[in-house]
Amino acid sequence: MTEDRQILLGRIVGLYGVQGWVRLESWTEPRMQIFRYQPWLLKTASAEKEFHGSRGREQGKGLVAELPGIADRDEAASWIGAEIRVLRSVLPRPRKDEYYWVDLEGLAVVTVDGTVLGTVSHLIATGANDVLFVRDGEKERLIPFVTGPFVKDVDFDARRIVVDWDPDF
């Protein structure tokens, strides 16, 4: 885990009003948490800028935000589509047996017998439980991220996750 790694938290999806506010999509849980993590590093295909002190609120079914230093709709329009990122170091430490998905990505996955299954490419939430996508070349396995029955150990020092999983499945 590198503290200077940029973590994607959301993106700007539109404009709100005439004073430079924007609509955004937050991937934090709960979604209003996005405002706790500062500064925001906004990046589009043509620009990148750091914003300190962004604030916002729920508006209808979404969120709206004020970007410091952006005072009009035209200037705000240039940030539509921008990714909202923060440095990993601004996120709070996870509690025992809790993990940020981004910290799990790239870890090796091995069975309790030592068979290497591949590396975690990404995770998804299914509602019932989160699922690890483990890739080994062309082969991809989907393993429920359920501690106890399937996930036996997460070892960041060794950069691996030990699972009780059939390598042929």
PDB file of N, CA, C and O in Angstrom, residues 59-117:
ATOM      1  N   GLN A  59     -28.775  16.808  -3.211  1.00  0.00           N
ATOM      2  CA  GLN A  59     -29.725  17.608  -3.973  1.00  0.00           C
ATOM      3  C   GLN A  59     -30.523  16.645  -4.827  1.00  0.00           C
ATOM      4  O   GLN A  59     -29.979  16.064  -5.765  1.00  0.00           O
ATOM      5  N   GLY A  60     -31.797  16.464  -4.494  1.00  0.00           N
ATOM      6  CA  GLY A  60     -32.601  15.486  -5.217  1.00  0.00           C
ATOM      7  C   GLY A  60     -32.024  14.098  -4.992  1.00  0.00           C
ATOM      8  O   GLY A  60     -31.739  13.705  -3.874  1.00  0.00           O
ATOM      9  N   LYS A  61     -31.804  13.373  -6.070  1.00  0.00           N
ATOM     10  CA  LYS A  61     -31.261  12.013  -5.969  1.00  0.00           C
ATOM     11  C   LYS A  61     -29.740  11.980  -6.032  1.00  0.00           C
ATOM     12  O   LYS A  61     -29.142  10.924  -5.992  1.00  0.00           O
ATOM     13  N   GLY A  62     -29.106  13.147  -6.147  1.00  0.00           N
ATOM     14  CA  GLY A  62     -27.658  13.177  -6.294  1.00  0.00           C
ATOM     15  C   GLY A  62     -26.986  14.113  -5.314  1.00  0.00           C
ATOM     16  O   GLY A  62     -27.568  14.525  -4.315  1.00  0.00           O
ATOM     17  N   LEU A  63     -25.752  14.452  -5.646  1.00  0.00           N
ATOM     18  CA  LEU A  63     -24.957  15.372  -4.845  1.00  0.00           C
ATOM     19  C   LEU A  63     -24.539  16.555  -5.704  1.00  0.00           C
ATOM     20  O   LEU A  63     -24.319  16.401  -6.902  1.00  0.00           O
ATOM     21  N   VAL A  64     -24.430  17.718  -5.072  1.00  0.00           N
ATOM     22  CA  VAL A  64     -23.884  18.890  -5.738  1.00  0.00           C
ATOM     23  C   VAL A  64     -22.727  19.410  -4.900  1.00  0.00           C
ATOM     24  O   VAL A  64     -22.687  19.223  -3.681  1.00  0.00           O
ATOM     25  N   ALA A  65     -21.770  20.051  -5.571  1.00  0.00           N
ATOM     26  CA  ALA A  65     -20.579  20.524  -4.872  1.00  0.00           C
ATOM     27  C   ALA A  65     -20.130  21.873  -5.393  1.00  0.00           C
ATOM     28  O   ALA A  65     -20.304  22.193  -6.567  1.00  0.00           O
ATOM     29  N   GLU A  66     -19.515  22.621  -4.496  1.00  0.00           N
ATOM     30  CA  GLU A  66     -18.872  23.879  -4.847  1.00  0.00           C
ATOM     31  C   GLU A  66     -17.370  23.608  -4.891  1.00  0.00           C
ATOM     32  O   GLU A  66     -16.799  23.071  -3.947  1.00  0.00           O
ATOM     33  N   LEU A  67     -16.759  23.970  -5.999  1.00  0.00           N
ATOM     34  CA  LEU A  67     -15.318  23.831  -6.149  1.00  0.00           C
ATOM     35  C   LEU A  67     -14.680  25.180  -5.852  1.00  0.00           C
ATOM     36  O   LEU A  67     -14.975  26.163  -6.543  1.00  0.00           O
ATOM     37  N   PRO A  68     -13.828  25.266  -4.826  1.00  0.00           N
ATOM     38  CA  PRO A  68     -13.213  26.556  -4.477  1.00  0.00           C
ATOM     39  C   PRO A  68     -12.500  27.178  -5.678  1.00  0.00           C
ATOM     40  O   PRO A  68     -11.776  26.509  -6.408  1.00  0.00           O
ATOM     41  N   GLY A  69     -12.760  28.458  -5.885  1.00  0.00           N
ATOM     42  CA  GLY A  69     -12.130  29.181  -6.980  1.00  0.00           C
ATOM     43  C   GLY A  69     -12.902  29.126  -8.285  1.00  0.00           C
ATOM     44  O   GLY A  69     -12.558  29.820  -9.243  1.00  0.00           O
ATOM     45  N   ILE A  70     -13.948  28.327  -8.348  1.00  0.00           N
ATOM     46  CA  ILE A  70     -14.789  28.240  -9.550  1.00  0.00           C
ATOM     47  C   ILE A  70     -16.062  29.018  -9.259  1.00  0.00           C
ATOM     48  O   ILE A  70     -16.857  28.620  -8.405  1.00  0.00           O
ATOM     49  N   ALA A  71     -16.268  30.139  -9.942  1.00  0.00           N
ATOM     50  CA  ALA A  71     -17.367  31.037  -9.598  1.00  0.00           C
ATOM     51  C   ALA A  71     -18.460  31.138 -10.654  1.00  0.00           C
ATOM     52  O   ALA A  71     -19.459  31.800 -10.430  1.00  0.00           O
ATOM     53  N   ASP A  72     -18.269  30.504 -11.817  1.00  0.00           N
ATOM     54  CA  ASP A  72     -19.317  30.613 -12.833  1.00  0.00           C
ATOM     55  C   ASP A  72     -19.509  29.286 -13.561  1.00  0.00           C
ATOM     56  O   ASP A  72     -18.658  28.410 -13.550  1.00  0.00           O
ATOM     57  N   ARG A  73     -20.647  29.211 -14.200  1.00  0.00           N
ATOM     58  CA  ARG A  73     -21.073  27.993 -14.882  1.00  0.00           C
ATOM     59  C   ARG A  73     -20.117  27.586 -16.005  1.00  0.00           C
ATOM     60  O   ARG A  73     -19.828  26.406 -16.187  1.00  0.00           O
ATOM     61  N   ASP A  74     -19.602  28.551 -16.757  1.00  0.00           N
ATOM     62  CA  ASP A  74     -18.710  28.236 -17.878  1.00  0.00           C
ATOM     63  C   ASP A  74     -17.416  27.591 -17.400  1.00  0.00           C
ATOM     64  O   ASP A  74     -16.937  26.622 -17.986  1.00  0.00           O
ATOM     65  N   GLU A  75     -16.850  28.122 -16.335  1.00  0.00           N
ATOM     66  CA  GLU A  75     -15.621  27.542 -15.792  1.00  0.00           C
ATOM     67  C   GLU A  75     -15.883  26.146 -15.227  1.00  0.00           C
ATOM     68  O   GLU A  75     -15.090  25.229 -15.392  1.00  0.00           O
ATOM     69  N   ALA A  76     -17.014  25.988 -14.553  1.00  0.00           N
ATOM     70  CA  ALA A  76     -17.373  24.688 -13.993  1.00  0.00           C
ATOM     71  C   ALA A  76     -17.591  23.649 -15.102  1.00  0.00           C
ATOM     72  O   ALA A  76     -17.272  22.474 -14.935  1.00  0.00           O
ATOM     73  N   ALA A  77     -18.095  24.081 -16.244  1.00  0.00           N
ATOM     74  CA  ALA A  77     -18.377  23.154 -17.354  1.00  0.00           C
ATOM     75  C   ALA A  77     -17.116  22.449 -17.837  1.00  0.00           C
ATOM     76  O   ALA A  77     -17.180  21.310 -18.316  1.00  0.00           O
ATOM     77  N   SER A  78     -15.969  23.080 -17.682  1.00  0.00           N
ATOM     78  CA  SER A  78     -14.727  22.448 -18.137  1.00  0.00           C
ATOM     79  C   SER A  78     -14.344  21.232 -17.292  1.00  0.00           C
ATOM     80  O   SER A  78     -13.491  20.447 -17.687  1.00  0.00           O
ATOM     81  N   TRP A  79     -14.993  21.067 -16.129  1.00  0.00           N
ATOM     82  CA  TRP A  79     -14.679  19.935 -15.243  1.00  0.00           C
ATOM     83  C   TRP A  79     -15.673  18.783 -15.358  1.00  0.00           C
ATOM     84  O   TRP A  79     -15.514  17.761 -14.688  1.00  0.00           O
ATOM     85  N   ILE A  80     -16.687  18.919 -16.233  1.00  0.00           N
ATOM     86  CA  ILE A  80     -17.626  17.807 -16.413  1.00  0.00           C
ATOM     87  C   ILE A  80     -16.860  16.602 -16.950  1.00  0.00           C
ATOM     88  O   ILE A  80     -16.077  16.710 -17.878  1.00  0.00           O
ATOM     89  N   GLY A  81     -17.089  15.467 -16.332  1.00  0.00           N
ATOM     90  CA  GLY A  81     -16.393  14.238 -16.708  1.00  0.00           C
ATOM     91  C   GLY A  81     -15.118  14.008 -15.918  1.00  0.00           C
ATOM     92  O   GLY A  81     -14.509  12.933 -16.010  1.00  0.00           O
ATOM     93  N   ALA A  82     -14.695  14.988 -15.121  1.00  0.00           N
ATOM     94  CA  ALA A  82     -13.458  14.841 -14.351  1.00  0.00           C
ATOM     95  C   ALA A  82     -13.597  13.767 -13.284  1.00  0.00           C
ATOM     96  O   ALA A  82     -14.633  13.645 -12.630  1.00  0.00           O
ATOM     97  N   GLU A  83     -12.540  13.000 -13.124  1.00  0.00           N
ATOM     98  CA  GLU A  83     -12.465  12.033 -12.036  1.00  0.00           C
ATOM     99  C   GLU A  83     -12.123  12.791 -10.761  1.00  0.00           C
ATOM    100  O   GLU A  83     -11.340  13.740 -10.790  1.00  0.00           O
ATOM    101  N   ILE A  84     -12.723  12.363  -9.646  1.00  0.00           N
ATOM    102  CA  ILE A  84     -12.406  12.927  -8.342  1.00  0.00           C
ATOM    103  C   ILE A  84     -11.537  11.902  -7.620  1.00  0.00           C
ATOM    104  O   ILE A  84     -11.973  10.795  -7.331  1.00  0.00           O
ATOM    105  N   ARG A  85     -10.296  12.293  -7.360  1.00  0.00           N
ATOM    106  CA  ARG A  85      -9.341  11.398  -6.699  1.00  0.00           C
ATOM    107  C   ARG A  85      -8.804  12.068  -5.441  1.00  0.00           C
ATOM    108  O   ARG A  85      -8.813  13.286  -5.330  1.00  0.00           O
ATOM    109  N   VAL A  86      -8.329  11.241  -4.529  1.00  0.00           N
ATOM    110  CA  VAL A  86      -7.612  11.731  -3.345  1.00  0.00           C
ATOM    111  C   VAL A  86      -6.405  10.824  -3.146  1.00  0.00           C
ATOM    112  O   VAL A  86      -6.357   9.707  -3.678  1.00  0.00           O
ATOM    113  N   LEU A  87      -5.442  11.304  -2.379  1.00  0.00           N
ATOM    114  CA  LEU A  87      -4.313  10.458  -2.034  1.00  0.00           C
ATOM    115  C   LEU A  87      -4.761   9.422  -1.008  1.00  0.00           C
ATOM    116  O   LEU A  87      -5.589   9.710  -0.133  1.00  0.00           O
ATOM    117  N   ARG A  88      -4.232   8.214  -1.117  1.00  0.00           N
ATOM    118  CA  ARG A  88      -4.576   7.128  -0.197  1.00  0.00           C
ATOM    119  C   ARG A  88      -4.345   7.548   1.245  1.00  0.00           C
ATOM    120  O   ARG A  88      -5.066   7.151   2.157  1.00  0.00           O
ATOM    121  N   SER A  89      -3.363   8.399   1.485  1.00  0.00           N
ATOM    122  CA  SER A  89      -3.004   8.814   2.844  1.00  0.00           C
ATOM    123  C   SER A  89      -4.105   9.607   3.548  1.00  0.00           C
ATOM    124  O   SER A  89      -4.099   9.697   4.776  1.00  0.00           O
ATOM    125  N   VAL A  90      -5.070  10.189   2.818  1.00  0.00           N
ATOM    126  CA  VAL A  90      -6.124  10.965   3.479  1.00  0.00           C
ATOM    127  C   VAL A  90      -7.272  10.087   3.958  1.00  0.00           C
ATOM    128  O   VAL A  90      -8.121  10.547   4.717  1.00  0.00           O
ATOM    129  N   LEU A  91      -7.306   8.834   3.542  1.00  0.00           N
ATOM    130  CA  LEU A  91      -8.366   7.932   3.992  1.00  0.00           C
ATOM    131  C   LEU A  91      -8.042   7.429   5.393  1.00  0.00           C
ATOM    132  O   LEU A  91      -6.880   7.169   5.710  1.00  0.00           O
ATOM    133  N   PRO A  92      -9.064   7.262   6.237  1.00  0.00           N
ATOM    134  CA  PRO A  92      -8.788   6.749   7.587  1.00  0.00           C
ATOM    135  C   PRO A  92      -8.331   5.293   7.532  1.00  0.00           C
ATOM    136  O   PRO A  92      -8.648   4.567   6.586  1.00  0.00           O
ATOM    137  N   ARG A  93      -7.593   4.884   8.558  1.00  0.00           N
ATOM    138  CA  ARG A  93      -7.161   3.492   8.639  1.00  0.00           C
ATOM    139  C   ARG A  93      -8.392   2.606   8.783  1.00  0.00           C
ATOM    140  O   ARG A  93      -9.282   2.906   9.579  1.00  0.00           O
ATOM    141  N   PRO A  94      -8.451   1.524   8.014  1.00  0.00           N
ATOM    142  CA  PRO A  94      -9.578   0.610   8.184  1.00  0.00           C
ATOM    143  C   PRO A  94      -9.498  -0.098   9.540  1.00  0.00           C
ATOM    144  O   PRO A  94      -8.400  -0.286  10.079  1.00  0.00           O
ATOM    145  N   ARG A  95     -10.646  -0.463  10.081  1.00  0.00           N
ATOM    146  CA  ARG A  95     -10.679  -1.209  11.339  1.00  0.00           C
ATOM    147  C   ARG A  95     -10.213  -2.643  11.103  1.00  0.00           C
ATOM    148  O   ARG A  95     -10.086  -3.078   9.964  1.00  0.00           O
ATOM    149  N   LYS A  96      -9.985  -3.350  12.166  1.00  0.00           N
ATOM    150  CA  LYS A  96      -9.556  -4.746  12.076  1.00  0.00           C
ATOM    151  C   LYS A  96     -10.554  -5.523  11.223  1.00  0.00           C
ATOM    152  O   LYS A  96     -11.768  -5.382  11.394  1.00  0.00           O
ATOM    153  N   ASP A  97     -10.045  -6.318  10.319  1.00  0.00           N
ATOM    154  CA  ASP A  97     -10.847  -7.152   9.409  1.00  0.00           C
ATOM    155  C   ASP A  97     -11.703  -6.345   8.434  1.00  0.00           C
ATOM    156  O   ASP A  97     -12.684  -6.844   7.901  1.00  0.00           O
ATOM    157  N   GLU A  98     -11.365  -5.070   8.229  1.00  0.00           N
ATOM    158  CA  GLU A  98     -11.974  -4.262   7.176  1.00  0.00           C
ATOM    159  C   GLU A  98     -10.878  -3.872   6.202  1.00  0.00           C
ATOM    160  O   GLU A  98      -9.722  -3.698   6.597  1.00  0.00           O
ATOM    161  N   TYR A  99     -11.256  -3.733   4.926  1.00  0.00           N
ATOM    162  CA  TYR A  99     -10.268  -3.459   3.896  1.00  0.00           C
ATOM    163  C   TYR A  99     -10.832  -2.484   2.884  1.00  0.00           C
ATOM    164  O   TYR A  99     -12.013  -2.536   2.555  1.00  0.00           O
ATOM    165  N   TYR A 100      -9.951  -1.629   2.360  1.00  0.00           N
ATOM    166  CA  TYR A 100     -10.305  -0.853   1.185  1.00  0.00           C
ATOM    167  C   TYR A 100     -10.053  -1.738  -0.022  1.00  0.00           C
ATOM    168  O   TYR A 100      -9.012  -2.402  -0.113  1.00  0.00           O
ATOM    169  N   TRP A 101     -10.987  -1.743  -0.940  1.00  0.00           N
ATOM    170  CA  TRP A 101     -10.822  -2.567  -2.136  1.00  0.00           C
ATOM    171  C   TRP A 101      -9.513  -2.261  -2.837  1.00  0.00           C
ATOM    172  O   TRP A 101      -8.821  -3.142  -3.305  1.00  0.00           O
ATOM    173  N   VAL A 102      -9.181  -0.996  -2.927  1.00  0.00           N
ATOM    174  CA  VAL A 102      -7.977  -0.591  -3.647  1.00  0.00           C
ATOM    175  C   VAL A 102      -6.725  -1.219  -3.030  1.00  0.00           C
ATOM    176  O   VAL A 102      -5.751  -1.472  -3.719  1.00  0.00           O
ATOM    177  N   ASP A 103      -6.757  -1.497  -1.720  1.00  0.00           N
ATOM    178  CA  ASP A 103      -5.610  -2.132  -1.074  1.00  0.00           C
ATOM    179  C   ASP A 103      -5.525  -3.619  -1.406  1.00  0.00           C
ATOM    180  O   ASP A 103      -4.450  -4.216  -1.324  1.00  0.00           O
ATOM    181  N   LEU A 104      -6.646  -4.228  -1.769  1.00  0.00           N
ATOM    182  CA  LEU A 104      -6.665  -5.656  -2.119  1.00  0.00           C
ATOM    183  C   LEU A 104      -6.261  -5.896  -3.574  1.00  0.00           C
ATOM    184  O   LEU A 104      -5.743  -6.964  -3.907  1.00  0.00           O
ATOM    185  N   GLU A 105      -6.511  -4.904  -4.420  1.00  0.00           N
ATOM    186  CA  GLU A 105      -6.179  -5.051  -5.834  1.00  0.00           C
ATOM    187  C   GLU A 105      -4.674  -5.239  -6.007  1.00  0.00           C
ATOM    188  O   GLU A 105      -3.874  -4.533  -5.411  1.00  0.00           O
ATOM    189  N   GLY A 106      -4.303  -6.244  -6.807  1.00  0.00           N
ATOM    190  CA  GLY A 106      -2.896  -6.528  -7.060  1.00  0.00           C
ATOM    191  C   GLY A 106      -2.288  -7.559  -6.133  1.00  0.00           C
ATOM    192  O   GLY A 106      -1.169  -8.014  -6.365  1.00  0.00           O
ATOM    193  N   LEU A 107      -3.021  -7.957  -5.070  1.00  0.00           N
ATOM    194  CA  LEU A 107      -2.487  -8.981  -4.179  1.00  0.00           C
ATOM    195  C   LEU A 107      -2.589 -10.353  -4.842  1.00  0.00           C
ATOM    196  O   LEU A 107      -3.543 -10.643  -5.572  1.00  0.00           O
ATOM    197  N   ALA A 108      -1.608 -11.206  -4.557  1.00  0.00           N
ATOM    198  CA  ALA A 108      -1.643 -12.587  -5.042  1.00  0.00           C
ATOM    199  C   ALA A 108      -2.713 -13.340  -4.253  1.00  0.00           C
ATOM    200  O   ALA A 108      -2.955 -13.047  -3.078  1.00  0.00           O
ATOM    201  N   VAL A 109      -3.338 -14.305  -4.904  1.00  0.00           N
ATOM    202  CA  VAL A 109      -4.328 -15.152  -4.246  1.00  0.00           C
ATOM    203  C   VAL A 109      -3.840 -16.593  -4.331  1.00  0.00           C
ATOM    204  O   VAL A 109      -3.542 -17.089  -5.423  1.00  0.00           O
ATOM    205  N   VAL A 110      -3.733 -17.227  -3.165  1.00  0.00           N
ATOM    206  CA  VAL A 110      -3.271 -18.609  -3.098  1.00  0.00           C
ATOM    207  C   VAL A 110      -4.250 -19.414  -2.252  1.00  0.00           C
ATOM    208  O   VAL A 110      -4.900 -18.873  -1.364  1.00  0.00           O
ATOM    209  N   THR A 111      -4.329 -20.712  -2.545  1.00  0.00           N
ATOM    210  CA  THR A 111      -5.187 -21.588  -1.755  1.00  0.00           C
ATOM    211  C   THR A 111      -4.489 -21.938  -0.448  1.00  0.00           C
ATOM    212  O   THR A 111      -3.282 -21.722  -0.292  1.00  0.00           O
ATOM    213  N   VAL A 112      -5.230 -22.540   0.468  1.00  0.00           N
ATOM    214  CA  VAL A 112      -4.645 -22.971   1.740  1.00  0.00           C
ATOM    215  C   VAL A 112      -3.563 -24.016   1.519  1.00  0.00           C
ATOM    216  O   VAL A 112      -2.681 -24.184   2.350  1.00  0.00           O
ATOM    217  N   ASP A 113      -3.604 -24.712   0.364  1.00  0.00           N
ATOM    218  CA  ASP A 113      -2.582 -25.706   0.018  1.00  0.00           C
ATOM    219  C   ASP A 113      -1.387 -25.083  -0.691  1.00  0.00           C
ATOM    220  O   ASP A 113      -0.437 -25.780  -1.031  1.00  0.00           O
ATOM    221  N   GLY A 114      -1.435 -23.769  -0.972  1.00  0.00           N
ATOM    222  CA  GLY A 114      -0.316 -23.091  -1.607  1.00  0.00           C
ATOM    223  C   GLY A 114      -0.404 -22.969  -3.115  1.00  0.00           C
ATOM    224  O   GLY A 114       0.518 -22.457  -3.750  1.00  0.00           O
ATOM    225  N   THR A 115      -1.509 -23.396  -3.726  1.00  0.00           N
ATOM    226  CA  THR A 115      -1.686 -23.266  -5.167  1.00  0.00           C
ATOM    227  C   THR A 115      -1.968 -21.802  -5.515  1.00  0.00           C
ATOM    228  O   THR A 115      -2.882 -21.187  -4.961  1.00  0.00           O
ATOM    229  N   VAL A 116      -1.181 -21.245  -6.424  1.00  0.00           N
ATOM    230  CA  VAL A 116      -1.368 -19.857  -6.835  1.00  0.00           C
ATOM    231  C   VAL A 116      -2.534 -19.780  -7.818  1.00  0.00           C
ATOM    232  O   VAL A 116      -2.540 -20.465  -8.841  1.00  0.00           O
ATOM    233  N   LEU A 117      -3.514 -18.929  -7.499  1.00  0.00           N
ATOM    234  CA  LEU A 117      -4.689 -18.770  -8.366  1.00  0.00           C
ATOM    235  C   LEU A 117      -4.581 -17.554  -9.272  1.00  0.00           C
ATOM    236  O   LEU A 117      -5.270 -17.457 -10.268  1.00  0.00           O
TER     237      LEU A 117
END
